GROMACS .gro file of C-alpha atoms in nm:
model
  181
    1UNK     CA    1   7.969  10.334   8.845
    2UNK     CA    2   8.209  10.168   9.066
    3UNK     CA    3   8.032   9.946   9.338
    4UNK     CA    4   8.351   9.843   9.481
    5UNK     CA    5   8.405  10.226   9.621
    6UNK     CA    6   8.063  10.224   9.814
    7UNK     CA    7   8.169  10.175  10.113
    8UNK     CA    8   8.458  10.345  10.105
    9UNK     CA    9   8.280  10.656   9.987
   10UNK     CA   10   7.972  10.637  10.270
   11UNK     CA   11   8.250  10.614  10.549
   12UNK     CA   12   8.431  10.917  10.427
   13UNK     CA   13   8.102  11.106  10.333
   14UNK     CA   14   8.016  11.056  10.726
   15UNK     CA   15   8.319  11.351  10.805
   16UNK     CA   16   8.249  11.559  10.546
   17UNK     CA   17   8.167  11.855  10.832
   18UNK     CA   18   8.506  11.810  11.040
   19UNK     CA   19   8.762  11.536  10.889
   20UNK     CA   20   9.056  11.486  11.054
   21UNK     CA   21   9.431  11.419  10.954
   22UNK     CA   22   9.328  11.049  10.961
   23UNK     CA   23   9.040  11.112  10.727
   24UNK     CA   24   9.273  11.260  10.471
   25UNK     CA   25   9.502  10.961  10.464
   26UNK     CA   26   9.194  10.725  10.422
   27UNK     CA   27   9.072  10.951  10.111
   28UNK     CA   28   9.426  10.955   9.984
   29UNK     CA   29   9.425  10.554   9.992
   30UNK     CA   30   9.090  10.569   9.784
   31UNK     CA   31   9.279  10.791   9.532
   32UNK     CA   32   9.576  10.535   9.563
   33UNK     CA   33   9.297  10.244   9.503
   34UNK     CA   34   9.161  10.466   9.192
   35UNK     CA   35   9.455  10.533   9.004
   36UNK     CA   36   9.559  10.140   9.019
   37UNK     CA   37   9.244  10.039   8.900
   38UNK     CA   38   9.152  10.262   8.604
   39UNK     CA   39   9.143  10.000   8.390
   40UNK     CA   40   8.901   9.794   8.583
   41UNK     CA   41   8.523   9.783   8.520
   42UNK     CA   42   8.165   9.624   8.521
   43UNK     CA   43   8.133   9.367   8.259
   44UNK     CA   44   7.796   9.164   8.179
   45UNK     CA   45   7.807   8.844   8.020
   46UNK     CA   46   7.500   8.755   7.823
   47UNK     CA   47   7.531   8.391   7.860
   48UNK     CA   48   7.617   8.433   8.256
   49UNK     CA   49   7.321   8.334   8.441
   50UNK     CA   50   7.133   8.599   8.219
   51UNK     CA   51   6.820   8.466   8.324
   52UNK     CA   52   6.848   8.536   8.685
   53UNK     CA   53   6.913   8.824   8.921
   54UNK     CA   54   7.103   8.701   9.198
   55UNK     CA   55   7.156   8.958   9.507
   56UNK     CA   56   7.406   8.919   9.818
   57UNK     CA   57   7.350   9.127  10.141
   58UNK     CA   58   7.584   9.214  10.429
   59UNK     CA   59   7.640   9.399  10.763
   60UNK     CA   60   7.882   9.474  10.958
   61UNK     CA   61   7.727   9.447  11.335
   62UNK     CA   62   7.791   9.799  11.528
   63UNK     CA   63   8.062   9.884  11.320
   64UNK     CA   64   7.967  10.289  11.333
   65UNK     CA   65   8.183  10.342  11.757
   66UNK     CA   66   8.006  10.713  11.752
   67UNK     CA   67   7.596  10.519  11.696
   68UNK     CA   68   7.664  10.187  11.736
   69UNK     CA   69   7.463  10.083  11.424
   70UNK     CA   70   7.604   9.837  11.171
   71UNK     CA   71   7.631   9.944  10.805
   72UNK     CA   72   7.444   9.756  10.537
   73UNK     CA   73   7.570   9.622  10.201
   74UNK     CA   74   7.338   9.503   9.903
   75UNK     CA   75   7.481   9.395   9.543
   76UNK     CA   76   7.273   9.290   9.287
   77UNK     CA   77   7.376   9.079   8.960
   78UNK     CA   78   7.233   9.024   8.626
   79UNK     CA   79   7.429   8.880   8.366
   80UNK     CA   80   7.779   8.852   8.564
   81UNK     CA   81   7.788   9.236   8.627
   82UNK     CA   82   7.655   9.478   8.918
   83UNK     CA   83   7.323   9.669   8.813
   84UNK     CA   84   7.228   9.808   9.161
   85UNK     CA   85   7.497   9.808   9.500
   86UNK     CA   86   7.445   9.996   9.794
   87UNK     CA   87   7.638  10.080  10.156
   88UNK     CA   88   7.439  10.237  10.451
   89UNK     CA   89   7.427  10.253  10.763
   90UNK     CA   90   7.117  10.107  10.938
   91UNK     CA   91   6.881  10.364  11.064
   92UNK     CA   92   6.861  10.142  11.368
   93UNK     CA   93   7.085   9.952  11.658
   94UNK     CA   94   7.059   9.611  11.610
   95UNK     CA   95   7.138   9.429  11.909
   96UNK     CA   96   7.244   9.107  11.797
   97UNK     CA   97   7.466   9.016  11.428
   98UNK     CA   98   7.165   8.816  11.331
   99UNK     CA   99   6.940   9.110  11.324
  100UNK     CA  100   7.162   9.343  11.189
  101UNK     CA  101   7.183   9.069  10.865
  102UNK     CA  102   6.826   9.074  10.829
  103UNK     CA  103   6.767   9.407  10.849
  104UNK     CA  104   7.050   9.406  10.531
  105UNK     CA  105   6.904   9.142  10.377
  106UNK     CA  106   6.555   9.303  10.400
  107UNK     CA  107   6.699   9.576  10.205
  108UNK     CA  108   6.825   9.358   9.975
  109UNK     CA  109   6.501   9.217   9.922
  110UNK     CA  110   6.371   9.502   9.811
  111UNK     CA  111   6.529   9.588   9.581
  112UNK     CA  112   6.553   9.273   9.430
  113UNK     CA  113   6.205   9.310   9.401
  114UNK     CA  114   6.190   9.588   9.258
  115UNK     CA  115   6.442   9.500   9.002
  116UNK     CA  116   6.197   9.211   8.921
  117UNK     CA  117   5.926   9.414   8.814
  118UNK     CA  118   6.137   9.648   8.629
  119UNK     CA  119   6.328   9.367   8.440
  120UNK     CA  120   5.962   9.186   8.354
  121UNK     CA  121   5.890   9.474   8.125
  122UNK     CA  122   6.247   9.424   7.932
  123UNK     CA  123   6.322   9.087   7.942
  124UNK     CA  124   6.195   8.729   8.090
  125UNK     CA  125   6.381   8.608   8.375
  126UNK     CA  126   6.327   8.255   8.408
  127UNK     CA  127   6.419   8.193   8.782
  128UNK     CA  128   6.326   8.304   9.109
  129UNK     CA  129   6.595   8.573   9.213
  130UNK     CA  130   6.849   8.451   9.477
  131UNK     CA  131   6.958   8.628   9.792
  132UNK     CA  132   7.290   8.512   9.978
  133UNK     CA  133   7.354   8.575  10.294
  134UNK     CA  134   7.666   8.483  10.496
  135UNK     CA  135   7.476   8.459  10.833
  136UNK     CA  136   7.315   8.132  10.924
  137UNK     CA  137   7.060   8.243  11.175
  138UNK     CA  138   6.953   8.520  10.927
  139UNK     CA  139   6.888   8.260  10.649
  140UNK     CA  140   6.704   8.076  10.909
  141UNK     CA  141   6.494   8.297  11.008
  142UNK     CA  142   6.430   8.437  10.606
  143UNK     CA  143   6.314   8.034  10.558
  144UNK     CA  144   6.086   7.927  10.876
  145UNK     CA  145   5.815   8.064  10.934
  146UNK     CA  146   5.732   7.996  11.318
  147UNK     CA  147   5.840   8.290  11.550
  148UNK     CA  148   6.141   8.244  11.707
  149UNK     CA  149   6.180   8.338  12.068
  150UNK     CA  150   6.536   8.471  12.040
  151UNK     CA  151   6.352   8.704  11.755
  152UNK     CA  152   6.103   8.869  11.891
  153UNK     CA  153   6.206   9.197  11.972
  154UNK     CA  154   6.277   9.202  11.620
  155UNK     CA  155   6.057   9.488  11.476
  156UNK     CA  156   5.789   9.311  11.253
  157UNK     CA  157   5.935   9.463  10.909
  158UNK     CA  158   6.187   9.227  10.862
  159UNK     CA  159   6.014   8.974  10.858
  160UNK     CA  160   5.954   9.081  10.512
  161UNK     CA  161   6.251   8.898  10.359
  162UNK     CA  162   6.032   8.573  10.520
  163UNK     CA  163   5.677   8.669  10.376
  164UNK     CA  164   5.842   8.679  10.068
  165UNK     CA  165   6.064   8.337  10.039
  166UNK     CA  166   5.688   8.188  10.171
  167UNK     CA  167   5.589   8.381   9.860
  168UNK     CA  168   5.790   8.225   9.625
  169UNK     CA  169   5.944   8.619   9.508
  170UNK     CA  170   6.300   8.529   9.623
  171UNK     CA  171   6.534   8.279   9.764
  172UNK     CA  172   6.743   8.279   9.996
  173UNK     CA  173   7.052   8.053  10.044
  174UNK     CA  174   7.392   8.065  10.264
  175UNK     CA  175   7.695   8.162  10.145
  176UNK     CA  176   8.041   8.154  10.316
  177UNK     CA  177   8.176   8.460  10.407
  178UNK     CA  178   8.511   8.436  10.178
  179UNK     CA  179   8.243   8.436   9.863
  180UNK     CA  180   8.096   8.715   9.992
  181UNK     CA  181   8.043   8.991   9.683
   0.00000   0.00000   0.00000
């Protein structure tokens, strides 16, 4: 119930077997981080953009040293408030920052799609979900659909984020990295 702890939570969950000393003082900072923000929570406005589920994605490109994969983030929104989040790390190397953001954004994609379908049996949502990304060449690439040279050793499932912008399922826009959920 706390999106905000995510990633903190998937980076410690990755030493589980063998932390170190340096482990412990990150998981004592998360218990820090806790105990100042008890009184913090998830709050959905009925009148916020209720009628649209708007999703962000981000990566971080080879953040993991030990793999050298990036990690993925996805937040989704409905009504002001977080209904699905997510931190993981990519079950891939991506070897450029623009592929690592689509492989995140296809993700995000997904499950924005999913939420869709789930959300058509409860309630009408009267716009075409949004997904923000904060990486230019990633939205690019999401909204044209002529291969790309500097793309092709992409593997062919991400362009799934693309087939489904052509589709009219989601949208994608840019975001600046400071608004960044």
């Amino acid at each position: 119930t706390r999106p905000d702890l995510a990633y903190s939570v998937g980076q410690l969950s990755r030493v589980l077997d063998k932390p170190t000393s340096n482990d412990v003082l990150k998981l004592k900072r998360v218990f820090r981080y806790l105990a100042g923000t008890l009184n913090k929570g998830t709050v959905y406005k009925p009148d916020h953009k209720s009628k649209l589920l708007e999703s962000y994605s981000d990566a971080d490109f080879a953040g993991c040293q030990i793999t050298g994969r990036s990690t993925s983030g996805v937040m989704v929104l409905h009504a002001g408030g977080a209904v699905s989040w997510s931190s993981q790390r990519q079950g891939m190397v991506s070897t450029s920052t623009t592929e690592s953001e689509i492989v995140a954004a296809t993700e995000a994609t997904k499950e924005t799609i999913w939420l869709r379908r789930l959300f058509s049996d409860i309630i009408l949502l009267k716009e075409v979900p949004i997904l923000r990304v904060d990486n230019s060449a990633a939205v690019k690439l999401a909204q044209n659909p002529l291969f790309h040279k500097r793309t092709k050793h992409n593997d062919i499932k991400h362009f799934f984020v693309r087939e489904k912008v052509l589709e009219g399922g989601i949208r994608v826009d840019q975001i600046s990295t400071e608004d960044q959920i």
